[in-house]
Amino acid sequence: SQQGEEDPQALSIQEGENATMNCSYKTSINNLQWYRQNSGRGLVHLILIRSNEREKHSGRLRVTLDTSKKSSSLLITASRAADTASYFCATGTGNQFYFGTGTSLTVIP
Amino acid sequence: DTAVSQTPKYLVTQMGNDKSIKCEQNLGHDTMYWYKQDSKKFLKIMFSYNNKELIINETVPNRFSPKSPDKAHLNLHINSLELGDSAVYFCASSQGSLPNYGYTFGSGTRLTVV
């Protein structure tokens, strides 16, 4: 399967702490993206990292990509209750994306 | 000012019925998609259209038929609905046919077949 696999499946932290989620994939990719899905809503694009990039930042988000290990991580710093959602990685190859099954993050106020 | 809008948001119907889900995007994107999200939150692509042409057609029962009247619309028609079709269906759009840009998703249509 070309889909990414997120780890852990579920994560619960206190507000203010950092949250780290990992994504592993199996085939070579053009890029990797992270999405957030709030309960009952569509997915929202967070950040895209290309295969020739190693790290990218966007606000409180930091994404790393290690193509030799076929893995990526998403770090959310100083988490807030509003960050509670499911987070998906999507690996871009060929002409489409393949989504993983997501990490469910709960931030406790 | 919704970017990708789907209707209806909820759809409850009996087995054997035929139903349609509509999707429209006002972003000027030229590629649109249909994804199915199952109860375990796994997202699987079903179809992709670029400028009204079908470019991705994953292994989906032929009871599912997409229709793209123009590049801003991609509708999904489902014939002879089955219990296993119950899921959340998401429409999405992107600029270009290659996944070099982020997708913009609609808010989903929750289909329940009883």
Coordinates of N, CA, C and O in Angstrom, one line a residue, chain A residues 3 30-31 33 35 37 40-45 48 50 85-86 88 92-102 104, chain B residues 9-10 33 35 37 40-45 48 55-56 58 90 97-108 110:
Chain A
Q3 N -0.2 4.1 1.1 CA -0.7 5.1 2.0 C 0.3 5.3 3.2 O 1.0 4.4 3.5
N30 N 6.8 12.6 -4.3 CA 7.1 13.9 -4.8 C 7.0 14.9 -3.7 O 7.8 15.9 -3.6
N31 N 6.0 14.8 -2.8 CA 5.9 15.6 -1.7 C 5.0 15.0 -0.6 O 4.5 13.9 -0.9
Q33 N 2.1 16.0 2.5 CA 1.3 17.1 3.1 C 0.7 16.6 4.4 O 0.4 15.4 4.6
Y35 N -2.7 17.4 6.9 CA -4.1 17.9 7.0 C -4.6 17.8 8.4 O -4.3 16.8 9.1
Q37 N -8.4 17.5 10.4 CA -9.8 17.3 10.3 C -10.5 17.5 11.7 O -10.3 16.6 12.5
G40 N -16.5 16.0 12.2 CA -17.7 16.4 11.4 C -17.4 17.4 10.3 O -18.3 17.9 9.7
R41 N -16.1 17.7 10.1 CA -15.8 18.6 9.0 C -14.9 18.0 8.0 O -14.4 16.9 8.1
G42 N -14.6 18.8 6.9 CA -13.7 18.4 5.9 C -12.3 18.6 6.3 O -12.0 19.1 7.4
L43 N -11.3 18.1 5.5 CA -9.9 18.2 5.8 C -9.4 19.6 5.5 O -9.8 20.2 4.4
V44 N -8.5 20.1 6.3 CA -7.9 21.4 6.0 C -6.4 21.3 5.8 O -5.8 20.7 6.6
H45 N -6.0 21.8 4.7 CA -4.5 21.7 4.4 C -3.7 22.5 5.3 O -4.0 23.7 5.6
L48 N 2.8 21.7 3.2 CA 3.3 20.8 2.2 C 4.8 20.8 2.3 O 5.4 21.9 2.4
R50 N 8.2 19.3 0.2 CA 8.7 18.6 -1.0 C 9.7 17.6 -0.7 O 10.4 17.7 0.3
A85 N -8.2 17.6 17.1 CA -8.7 17.2 15.8 C -7.9 15.9 15.4 O -7.1 15.4 16.2
S86 N -8.2 15.4 14.2 CA -7.5 14.3 13.7 C -6.5 14.9 12.6 O -6.9 15.8 11.9
F88 N -3.8 14.1 9.5 CA -3.5 13.1 8.4 C -2.3 13.5 7.6 O -2.2 14.7 7.3
G92 N 2.2 12.4 -1.8 CA 2.0 12.7 -3.2 C 2.9 11.9 -4.1 O 4.1 12.1 -4.0
T93 N 2.4 11.1 -5.0 CA 3.2 10.4 -5.9 C 2.3 10.2 -7.2 O 1.1 10.0 -7.1
G94 N 3.0 10.2 -8.3 CA 2.2 10.0 -9.6 C 1.2 11.2 -9.7 O 1.6 12.4 -9.6
N95 N 0.0 10.9 -9.9 CA -1.0 12.0 -10.1 C -2.0 12.0 -8.9 O -3.1 12.6 -9.1
Q96 N -1.7 11.5 -7.8 CA -2.7 11.6 -6.7 C -2.0 11.5 -5.3 O -0.8 11.2 -5.2
F97 N -2.8 11.8 -4.3 CA -2.4 11.6 -2.9 C -2.9 10.4 -2.3 O -4.0 9.9 -2.7
Y98 N -2.2 9.8 -1.4 CA -2.7 8.7 -0.6 C -2.7 9.1 0.9 O -1.6 9.5 1.4
F99 N -3.8 9.0 1.5 CA -3.9 9.5 2.9 C -3.7 8.3 3.8 O -4.0 7.2 3.6
G100 N -3.2 8.6 5.0 CA -3.1 7.7 6.1 C -4.4 7.6 6.9 O -5.4 8.3 6.5
T101 N -4.4 6.9 8.0 CA -5.6 6.7 8.8 C -5.7 7.7 9.9 O -6.6 7.8 10.6
G102 N -4.6 8.6 10.1 CA -4.7 9.7 11.0 C -4.3 9.5 12.4 O -4.3 8.3 12.9
S104 N -5.5 10.9 16.1 CA -6.5 11.7 16.8 C -5.8 12.4 18.0 O -5.4 11.7 19.0
Chain B
K9 N -25.7 17.8 3.0 CA -24.7 17.5 4.1 C -25.0 16.1 4.7 O -24.1 15.4 5.1
Y10 N -26.3 15.8 4.8 CA -26.7 14.5 5.3 C -27.7 13.9 4.3 O -28.5 14.6 3.7
Y33 N -12.1 16.1 -7.1 CA -11.9 14.7 -6.7 C -13.2 14.4 -5.8 O -13.8 15.2 -5.2
Y35 N -13.6 11.6 -2.6 CA -13.0 10.7 -1.7 C -14.1 10.1 -0.8 O -15.1 10.7 -0.5
Q37 N -14.7 8.4 3.0 CA -14.0 8.2 4.3 C -14.9 7.2 5.1 O -16.1 7.4 5.3
K40 N -13.6 4.1 10.0 CA -12.3 4.2 10.7 C -11.4 5.4 10.2 O -10.2 5.4 10.4
K41 N -12.1 6.3 9.5 CA -11.5 7.5 9.0 C -10.5 7.4 7.9 O -9.8 8.3 7.5
F42 N -10.5 6.2 7.3 CA -9.6 6.0 6.1 C -10.2 6.6 4.9 O -11.3 6.4 4.6
L43 N -9.4 7.5 4.3 CA -9.8 8.2 3.1 C -9.3 7.6 1.8 O -8.1 7.4 1.7
K44 N -10.2 7.2 1.0 CA -9.8 6.6 -0.3 C -10.3 7.3 -1.5 O -11.5 7.7 -1.5
I45 N -9.4 7.6 -2.4 CA -9.9 8.3 -3.6 C -10.8 7.5 -4.5 O -10.6 6.3 -4.6
S48 N -11.1 11.4 -10.0 CA -10.5 12.7 -10.2 C -10.8 13.1 -11.6 O -10.7 12.4 -12.6
I55 N -9.5 11.5 -14.9 CA -8.0 11.1 -15.0 C -7.7 10.1 -13.9 O -6.7 9.4 -14.0
I56 N -8.6 9.9 -12.9 CA -8.4 8.8 -12.0 C -9.7 8.1 -11.8 O -10.7 8.8 -11.5
E58 N -10.5 4.9 -9.6 CA -10.0 3.8 -8.8 C -11.1 2.7 -8.8 O -12.1 2.8 -9.4
F90 N -16.4 13.0 0.5 CA -15.8 14.3 0.4 C -15.4 14.7 -1.0 O -14.8 13.9 -1.7
S97 N -3.2 18.9 -12.2 CA -3.6 17.5 -12.1 C -2.6 16.7 -11.3 O -2.9 15.6 -10.9
L98 N -1.5 17.3 -11.0 CA -0.5 16.6 -10.2 C -0.6 17.1 -8.8 O -0.9 18.3 -8.5
P99 N -0.3 16.3 -7.8 CA -0.5 16.7 -6.4 C 0.7 17.5 -5.8 O 1.3 17.2 -4.9
N100 N 0.9 18.7 -6.5 CA 2.0 19.6 -6.1 C 1.4 20.7 -5.2 O 2.2 21.5 -4.7
Y101 N 0.1 20.7 -5.1 CA -0.5 21.8 -4.3 C -1.5 21.1 -3.3 O -1.9 20.0 -3.5
G102 N -1.9 21.9 -2.3 CA -2.8 21.4 -1.3 C -4.2 21.2 -1.9 O -4.6 21.9 -2.9
Y103 N -4.9 20.3 -1.4 CA -6.3 20.1 -1.8 C -7.2 21.0 -0.9 O -6.9 21.2 0.3
T104 N -8.3 21.5 -1.4 CA -9.3 22.1 -0.6 C -10.5 21.2 -0.6 O -11.0 20.8 -1.7
F105 N -10.9 20.8 0.6 CA -12.0 19.9 0.8 C -13.3 20.6 1.1 O -13.3 21.6 1.7
G106 N -14.4 19.9 0.7 CA -15.7 20.3 1.1 C -15.9 19.8 2.5 O -15.1 19.1 3.0
S107 N -17.1 20.1 3.1 CA -17.3 19.7 4.5 C -17.9 18.3 4.6 O -18.2 17.8 5.7
G108 N -18.1 17.6 3.4 CA -18.6 16.2 3.5 C -20.1 16.0 3.4 O -20.9 16.9 3.7
R110 N -22.6 13.0 4.7 CA -22.7 11.8 5.4 C -23.9 11.0 4.9 O -25.0 11.4 5.0

